[in-house]
Amino acid sequence: MRLGGRIAAAIEVIEDMDRRKRPVADALKDWGLSHRFAGSGDRSAIGNIVYDTLRRRRSLGFRMGQDDTSSVVFGAVLASGLDADALVAALDGDRHAPALPADGSLARFSAISLAEAPAAVQADVPDWLAGPLQDSLGDNWVTEAQAFSERPPLDMRVNTLKAAREDVLAELAPFDATPCEISPVGLRIAPIASDGRHPNVQVERGFQTGAFEIQDEGSQLAALLSGAKPGDTVLDACAGAGGKTLALAAMMKGQGVLHAYDTDRQRLAPIWDRLARAGAGNVEVHAPRASLGHLHGTLDLVVADAPCSGAGTWRRRPDAKWRLSAAQLERRVAEQAKVLAMAEAFVRPGGRLVYITCSLLAQENALQVQSFLQQFPEFEAEDAARIWQETLPDSGARYHPSAIGAGCGLTMTPQKTGTDGFFFASLTRRG
């Protein structure tokens, strides 16, 4: 396919996503199934245009002077480094190319300064999120939000139950993998450049034999900060597909007991194969309808990686920020409160409750924990900044601290930490 056909396809995918109010990944998959003539290189290039457009939808519309789907897709192509004259020349004679935007739009794109746009447009977020993001990230919130408009890397966690990082690094050398900057068990492949795509590392021997898993460095760090250690009794209360469960199992070195639970059977389903591949033999998986009453008040550590808005994943799921509403956020906050109220019952006196989200928003993070502490005064917040320093002594304070009672939580971001957005807080039950 030539560039014109790829642009037309990207427009079609986004319009389908908008019209049917569906995730962009589903729209891209359906387009590929109905256009089998498109090769893998074409599908990758189209996907890159689609995701680049969604990451910067508002700022592209501002620079183009109009925000219809066709205009913002053309803007994304210009933003990739192709100037207006070269774009026009590339589309000349291409019968599959869509019509060019209105006269002046291409020239305006290069001439306009984004600094003239409202803050929410510069940040590429809906207007209603400007206040919550400023409250959560401070005066530099626009720059922080803009970092979520960049392409993400591909991060992996080495499974120390089976492999050493240097061995996995050597295996992935053909893909230019490097050690993560902060996580001592992390590896990273740089963000996609131009029309490229990340390698399918899941077909590599190391993945198939459980030597490594795909996991964002921020998620790895949240697990490390939890402090799970060999011999502990631990509950992963929102285990999902098992990403953090596997990380916790490796930290525990197969010693102690790690209980994995989730209320959603479908979300939990992949955990069995992942545990077997990873060699995590100390994990007990509990079905959604299973009774965990016998564990009440007995566990050293409970990890609640609560369902959230996913605001920390906007680099990878940019369509989510346009679907998020204040009402949806409110529902998530209510769900998180229920998760915390459920999880606290399992913590023994002197034990800890770790709360994690993949969100940036204070309503889901520090404010949620403060509300919990008012309801359950037998808990107190630890100093997460101290935990970070003790766990990652060479990394520096690469996070946003949030005061919580006498302690604090911390938020990781692409700008500060080089990761997806994650929040971490550790609470201790008084003995």
Coordinates of C-alpha atoms in Angstrom, one line a residue:
M1 CA 0.0 0.0 0.0
R2 CA 1.1 3.6 -0.7
L3 CA 0.9 6.3 1.8
G4 CA -2.5 7.5 0.6
G5 CA -4.1 4.1 1.1
R6 CA -2.6 3.9 4.6
I7 CA -4.0 7.3 5.5
A8 CA -7.4 6.4 4.2
A9 CA -7.3 3.2 6.2
A10 CA -6.4 5.1 9.4
I11 CA -9.3 7.4 8.9
E12 CA -11.6 4.5 8.4
V13 CA -10.5 2.8 11.6
I14 CA -10.9 5.9 13.8
E15 CA -14.3 6.7 12.3
D16 CA -15.4 3.1 13.0
M17 CA -14.0 3.3 16.6
D18 CA -15.9 6.6 17.1
R19 CA -19.1 5.5 15.5
R20 CA -19.4 2.2 17.4
K21 CA -17.8 3.4 20.6
R22 CA -15.3 0.5 20.7
P23 CA -11.7 0.1 21.6
V24 CA -9.3 1.0 18.9
A25 CA -7.6 -2.4 19.1
D26 CA -10.9 -4.0 18.1
A27 CA -11.4 -1.6 15.2
L28 CA -7.9 -2.2 13.9
K29 CA -8.3 -6.0 14.1
D30 CA -11.6 -5.9 12.2
W31 CA -10.1 -3.7 9.5
G32 CA -7.3 -6.2 9.1
L33 CA -9.6 -9.1 8.8
S34 CA -11.7 -7.4 6.2
H35 CA -8.7 -6.1 4.2
R36 CA -6.6 -9.3 3.9
F37 CA -4.6 -7.8 1.0
A38 CA -2.8 -5.5 3.5
G39 CA 0.5 -7.0 4.5
S40 CA 1.9 -7.0 8.0
G41 CA 4.0 -3.9 7.2
D42 CA 1.0 -2.0 6.0
R43 CA -1.0 -3.0 9.1
S44 CA 1.8 -1.9 11.3
A45 CA 2.1 1.5 9.5
I46 CA -1.7 2.0 9.7
G47 CA -1.7 1.2 13.4
N48 CA 1.1 3.7 14.0
I49 CA -0.8 6.4 12.3
V50 CA -4.0 5.6 14.2
Y51 CA -2.3 5.5 17.6
D52 CA -0.3 8.7 16.9
T53 CA -3.5 10.4 15.9
L54 CA -5.3 9.3 19.1
R55 CA -2.4 10.3 21.3
R56 CA -2.5 13.9 20.0
R57 CA -6.0 14.3 18.7
R58 CA -6.7 17.7 20.2
S59 CA -3.3 19.4 19.5
L60 CA -3.4 18.0 15.9
G61 CA -6.8 19.5 15.4
F62 CA -5.7 22.8 16.8
R63 CA -2.7 22.9 14.5
M64 CA -4.8 21.9 11.5
G65 CA -7.5 24.4 12.3
Q66 CA -10.2 21.7 12.2
D67 CA -10.7 18.6 14.2
D68 CA -12.6 16.2 11.9
T69 CA -11.0 12.8 11.7
S70 CA -9.5 13.2 8.2
S71 CA -7.7 16.5 9.2
V72 CA -6.2 15.1 12.4
V73 CA -5.0 12.0 10.6
F74 CA -3.3 14.2 8.1
G75 CA -1.9 16.2 11.0
A76 CA -0.4 13.0 12.5
V77 CA 1.4 12.3 9.3
L78 CA 2.8 15.8 9.2
A79 CA 3.9 15.5 12.8
S80 CA 5.8 12.3 12.0
G81 CA 8.3 14.5 10.1
L82 CA 6.8 14.7 6.5
D83 CA 6.5 18.3 5.4
A84 CA 3.4 19.5 3.5
D85 CA 5.0 19.7 0.1
A86 CA 6.4 16.1 0.4
L87 CA 3.0 14.9 1.6
V88 CA 1.2 16.4 -1.4
A89 CA 3.8 14.9 -3.7
A90 CA 3.5 11.5 -2.1
L91 CA -0.3 11.5 -2.7
D92 CA -0.2 12.8 -6.2
G93 CA -1.8 10.2 -8.5
D94 CA -2.7 7.9 -5.7
R95 CA -6.3 6.9 -6.4
H96 CA -6.6 5.4 -2.9
A97 CA -5.7 8.6 -1.1
P98 CA -8.4 10.6 0.6
A99 CA -9.0 14.2 -0.3
L100 CA -6.6 16.7 1.1
P101 CA -7.8 18.9 4.0
A102 CA -9.3 22.3 3.2
D103 CA -7.0 24.9 1.7
G104 CA -4.6 26.4 4.2
S105 CA -4.7 23.5 6.7
L106 CA -1.4 22.0 5.7
A107 CA 0.4 25.3 5.8
R108 CA -1.3 26.3 9.1
F109 CA 0.0 23.1 10.7
S110 CA 3.7 24.2 10.4
A111 CA 3.0 27.8 11.1
I112 CA 0.9 27.6 14.2
S113 CA 2.4 27.5 17.7
L114 CA 0.9 25.1 20.1
A115 CA 1.8 27.5 22.9
E116 CA -1.2 29.6 21.7
A117 CA -3.6 26.7 22.5
P118 CA -5.5 26.3 25.8
A119 CA -3.7 24.1 28.4
A120 CA -6.0 21.1 27.9
V121 CA -5.3 21.2 24.1
Q122 CA -1.6 21.4 24.7
A123 CA -1.9 18.4 27.1
D124 CA -4.1 16.5 24.6
V125 CA -6.8 15.7 27.2
P126 CA -10.5 16.5 27.5
D127 CA -11.3 19.9 29.1
W128 CA -12.8 18.3 32.2
L129 CA -9.5 16.5 33.0
A130 CA -7.4 19.7 33.2
G131 CA -8.4 20.4 36.8
P132 CA -7.9 16.9 38.1
L133 CA -4.6 16.5 36.4
Q134 CA -3.3 19.8 37.7
D135 CA -4.4 18.8 41.2
S136 CA -2.7 15.5 40.8
L137 CA 0.6 16.5 39.0
G138 CA 1.1 20.1 40.0
D139 CA 1.9 23.2 38.0
N140 CA 4.0 21.1 35.4
W141 CA 0.9 19.0 34.6
V142 CA 0.8 20.0 30.9
T143 CA 4.4 18.8 30.3
E144 CA 3.6 15.6 32.3
A145 CA 0.5 15.0 30.2
Q146 CA 2.3 15.6 27.0
A147 CA 4.7 12.7 27.8
F148 CA 1.7 10.4 27.6
S149 CA 1.4 11.4 23.9
E150 CA 4.8 9.7 23.1
R151 CA 5.1 6.2 21.8
P152 CA 5.9 3.8 24.6
P153 CA 8.8 1.3 24.8
L154 CA 8.4 -2.5 25.1
D155 CA 9.3 -3.5 28.6
M156 CA 10.0 -7.0 30.0
R157 CA 10.6 -8.4 33.4
V158 CA 13.2 -11.2 33.8
N159 CA 11.8 -14.1 35.8
T160 CA 14.6 -14.6 38.4
L161 CA 13.1 -18.0 39.3
K162 CA 14.5 -19.2 36.0
A163 CA 17.0 -16.8 34.5
A164 CA 19.5 -14.0 35.1
R165 CA 19.0 -10.7 33.5
E166 CA 22.3 -10.8 31.6
D167 CA 21.3 -14.1 30.0
V168 CA 18.0 -12.8 28.8
L169 CA 19.6 -9.6 27.6
A170 CA 22.0 -11.7 25.5
E171 CA 19.1 -13.6 24.0
L172 CA 17.3 -10.4 23.1
A173 CA 20.4 -8.6 21.7
P174 CA 19.2 -8.9 18.1
F175 CA 16.3 -6.5 19.2
D176 CA 18.6 -4.0 20.8
A177 CA 17.2 -4.7 24.3
T178 CA 18.8 -2.8 27.1
P179 CA 18.5 -2.9 30.9
C180 CA 15.7 -0.7 32.3
E181 CA 17.0 2.4 34.1
I182 CA 15.5 1.7 37.4
S183 CA 14.1 -1.9 37.7
P184 CA 16.9 -4.3 38.5
V185 CA 15.0 -7.1 36.7
G186 CA 13.7 -5.0 33.7
L187 CA 14.7 -5.0 30.0
R188 CA 13.5 -2.4 27.5
I189 CA 13.2 -2.2 23.7
A190 CA 13.0 1.4 22.5
P191 CA 9.8 2.9 21.2
I192 CA 8.8 2.2 17.6
A193 CA 10.5 4.5 15.1
S194 CA 8.8 5.7 11.9
D195 CA 6.6 2.9 10.3
G196 CA 8.3 0.1 12.3
R197 CA 6.9 -2.2 14.9
H198 CA 8.1 -3.9 18.0
P199 CA 9.4 -7.5 17.7
N200 CA 7.1 -10.3 18.7
V201 CA 9.1 -11.4 21.6
Q202 CA 6.4 -13.8 22.7
V203 CA 7.7 -16.3 20.1
E204 CA 11.2 -16.2 21.5
R205 CA 12.6 -19.2 23.5
G206 CA 13.0 -17.1 26.7
F207 CA 9.3 -16.1 26.7
Q208 CA 8.1 -19.6 25.8
T209 CA 10.2 -21.2 28.6
G210 CA 9.2 -18.5 31.2
A211 CA 12.6 -16.7 31.4
F212 CA 10.8 -13.3 30.9
E213 CA 7.4 -11.7 30.8
I214 CA 6.2 -8.6 29.1
Q215 CA 5.5 -6.0 31.9
D216 CA 5.9 -2.2 32.0
E217 CA 8.8 -1.1 34.2
G218 CA 6.3 0.9 36.4
S219 CA 4.4 -2.2 37.2
Q220 CA 7.7 -4.0 38.0
L221 CA 8.6 -1.2 40.4
A222 CA 5.3 -1.3 42.1
A223 CA 5.7 -5.0 42.8
L224 CA 9.3 -4.4 44.0
L225 CA 8.2 -1.6 46.4
S226 CA 5.6 -4.0 47.9
G227 CA 8.5 -5.7 49.7
A228 CA 7.2 -9.3 49.4
K229 CA 9.9 -11.6 50.6
P230 CA 10.6 -15.4 50.9
G231 CA 8.5 -17.0 53.6
D232 CA 5.7 -14.4 53.6
T233 CA 2.0 -15.2 53.3
V234 CA 0.7 -12.9 50.6
L235 CA -2.6 -12.2 48.9
D236 CA -2.8 -10.6 45.4
A237 CA -6.4 -9.5 45.8
C238 CA -6.9 -8.3 42.2
A239 CA -4.7 -10.8 40.4
G240 CA -6.2 -10.4 37.0
A241 CA -4.1 -12.2 34.4
G242 CA -1.3 -12.5 36.9
G243 CA 1.4 -10.0 35.9
K244 CA 2.1 -8.8 39.4
T245 CA 1.4 -12.2 40.8
L246 CA 4.3 -13.6 38.8
A247 CA 6.5 -10.7 39.9
L248 CA 5.7 -11.3 43.6
A249 CA 6.3 -15.0 43.2
A250 CA 9.8 -14.3 41.9
M251 CA 10.5 -12.0 44.8
M252 CA 9.4 -14.7 47.2
K253 CA 11.8 -17.2 45.5
G254 CA 9.2 -19.9 45.7
Q255 CA 9.1 -19.8 49.5
G256 CA 5.9 -19.0 51.5
V257 CA 2.4 -18.9 50.1
L258 CA 1.1 -16.4 47.5
H259 CA -2.7 -16.4 47.1
A260 CA -4.0 -15.1 43.8
Y261 CA -7.7 -14.0 43.7
D262 CA -9.9 -12.0 41.3
T263 CA -13.6 -11.4 41.1
D264 CA -13.6 -11.8 37.3
R265 CA -13.2 -15.3 36.1
Q266 CA -12.4 -14.3 32.5
R267 CA -9.7 -11.9 33.7
L268 CA -8.2 -14.6 35.8
A269 CA -8.2 -17.3 33.1
P270 CA -4.7 -16.7 31.6
I271 CA -3.0 -17.0 35.0
W272 CA -2.8 -20.8 34.9
D273 CA -0.6 -21.0 31.8
R274 CA 1.5 -18.1 33.0
L275 CA 2.2 -19.7 36.4
A276 CA 3.2 -23.0 34.8
R277 CA 5.5 -21.3 32.3
A278 CA 7.1 -19.2 35.0
G279 CA 7.6 -22.1 37.4
A280 CA 5.8 -20.3 40.2
G281 CA 5.0 -23.2 42.4
N282 CA 4.1 -21.4 45.6
V283 CA 0.9 -19.7 44.2
E284 CA -2.6 -20.8 45.1
V285 CA -5.2 -19.5 42.7
H286 CA -8.7 -19.0 44.2
A287 CA -11.7 -18.9 41.9
P288 CA -14.0 -15.9 42.1
R289 CA -16.7 -17.7 44.1
A290 CA -14.2 -19.3 46.5
S291 CA -14.4 -18.4 50.2
L292 CA -11.3 -16.8 51.6
G293 CA -12.7 -16.4 55.1
H294 CA -10.1 -18.7 56.6
L295 CA -7.4 -16.2 55.6
H296 CA -8.9 -13.2 57.4
G297 CA -6.4 -11.5 59.7
T298 CA -3.6 -13.9 58.9
L299 CA -1.6 -12.4 56.0
D300 CA 1.7 -10.6 56.1
L301 CA 1.0 -8.7 52.9
V302 CA -2.1 -7.9 50.8
V303 CA -1.6 -6.3 47.5
A304 CA -4.6 -4.5 46.0
D305 CA -3.9 -3.5 42.4
A306 CA -7.3 -2.0 42.1
P307 CA -9.4 -1.5 39.0
C308 CA -9.0 2.1 37.9
S309 CA -9.5 4.6 35.1
G310 CA -6.3 3.4 33.4
A311 CA -5.1 7.1 33.0
G312 CA -1.6 5.8 33.5
T313 CA -1.8 3.7 30.3
W314 CA -2.6 6.5 27.9
R315 CA 0.6 6.0 25.9
R316 CA -0.5 2.4 25.1
R317 CA -4.3 2.9 25.1
P318 CA -4.8 6.5 23.9
D319 CA -8.4 5.9 23.0
A320 CA -9.2 5.4 26.7
K321 CA -8.6 9.0 27.6
W322 CA -11.3 10.2 25.1
R323 CA -13.8 7.6 26.4
L324 CA -13.2 8.4 30.1
S325 CA -15.9 10.6 31.7
A326 CA -16.4 12.1 35.2
A327 CA -19.2 9.6 35.8
Q328 CA -16.9 6.6 34.9
L329 CA -14.2 8.0 37.2
E330 CA -16.7 8.3 40.0
R331 CA -17.7 4.6 39.5
R332 CA -14.1 3.5 39.6
V333 CA -13.5 5.4 42.8
A334 CA -16.5 3.6 44.4
E335 CA -15.1 0.2 43.1
Q336 CA -11.7 0.9 44.6
A337 CA -13.2 1.7 48.0
K338 CA -14.9 -1.6 48.0
V339 CA -11.7 -3.4 47.0
L340 CA -9.8 -1.8 49.9
A341 CA -12.6 -2.6 52.4
M342 CA -12.5 -6.2 51.2
A343 CA -8.7 -6.4 51.3
E344 CA -8.1 -5.0 54.7
A345 CA -9.8 -7.9 56.4
F346 CA -7.0 -10.2 55.5
V347 CA -4.1 -8.2 56.9
R348 CA -2.8 -9.4 60.3
P349 CA -1.8 -7.0 63.0
G350 CA 1.6 -5.6 62.0
G351 CA 1.0 -6.7 58.4
R352 CA 0.8 -4.4 55.4
L353 CA -1.8 -3.5 52.8
V354 CA -0.3 -2.2 49.5
Y355 CA -2.5 -0.2 47.2
I356 CA -1.6 0.2 43.5
T357 CA -3.3 1.8 40.6
C358 CA -2.3 2.5 37.0
S359 CA -3.7 6.0 37.3
L360 CA -2.4 9.5 37.7
L361 CA -5.6 11.0 39.3
A362 CA -5.6 11.9 43.0
Q363 CA -9.2 10.9 43.3
E364 CA -8.2 7.3 42.7
N365 CA -4.9 7.5 44.5
A366 CA -4.0 9.7 47.5
L367 CA -7.5 10.9 48.2
Q368 CA -8.8 7.3 48.0
V369 CA -6.2 6.2 50.6
Q370 CA -7.0 9.1 52.9
S371 CA -10.7 8.2 52.7
F372 CA -9.8 4.6 53.6
L373 CA -7.7 5.7 56.6
Q374 CA -10.6 7.7 57.9
Q375 CA -12.8 4.6 57.7
F376 CA -10.1 2.2 59.1
P377 CA -8.1 4.2 61.6
E378 CA -6.2 1.0 62.7
F379 CA -4.1 1.5 59.5
E380 CA -1.4 4.1 59.0
A381 CA 0.3 5.2 55.8
E382 CA 4.0 4.4 55.5
D383 CA 6.5 6.8 53.9
A384 CA 6.6 5.5 50.4
A385 CA 9.5 7.8 49.5
R386 CA 11.6 6.0 52.2
I387 CA 10.5 2.6 50.8
W388 CA 11.6 3.8 47.3
Q389 CA 15.0 4.9 48.6
E390 CA 15.6 1.6 50.5
T391 CA 14.4 -0.6 47.6
L392 CA 16.0 1.4 44.7
P393 CA 18.9 3.3 46.4
D394 CA 20.6 4.4 43.1
S395 CA 17.5 5.7 41.3
G396 CA 16.9 9.1 42.9
A397 CA 13.5 10.6 43.7
R398 CA 11.9 10.0 40.3
Y399 CA 8.3 10.2 41.3
H400 CA 5.6 12.6 42.5
P401 CA 5.1 12.3 46.3
S402 CA 1.6 12.7 47.8
A403 CA 1.2 13.4 51.5
I404 CA -1.1 10.8 53.2
G405 CA -1.4 11.4 56.9
A406 CA 2.0 11.0 58.5
G407 CA 3.3 9.1 55.5
C408 CA 3.1 9.5 51.7
G409 CA 2.3 7.7 48.5
L410 CA 4.1 8.2 45.2
T411 CA 3.1 8.4 41.5
M412 CA 5.3 7.3 38.6
T413 CA 4.9 8.9 35.2
P414 CA 6.6 8.8 31.8
Q415 CA 8.1 12.3 32.5
K416 CA 9.4 11.5 35.9
T417 CA 10.1 7.8 35.9
G418 CA 10.1 6.8 32.2
T419 CA 7.3 4.4 32.8
D420 CA 3.6 4.2 32.5
G421 CA 1.7 6.0 35.2
F422 CA 1.4 4.1 38.5
F423 CA 0.5 5.0 42.1
F424 CA 1.9 3.2 45.1
A425 CA 1.0 3.4 48.8
S426 CA 1.8 1.1 51.7
L427 CA -0.4 0.9 54.8
T428 CA 0.5 -0.9 58.1
R429 CA -2.1 -2.4 60.4
R430 CA -1.2 -1.4 64.0
G431 CA -0.3 -4.5 66.1

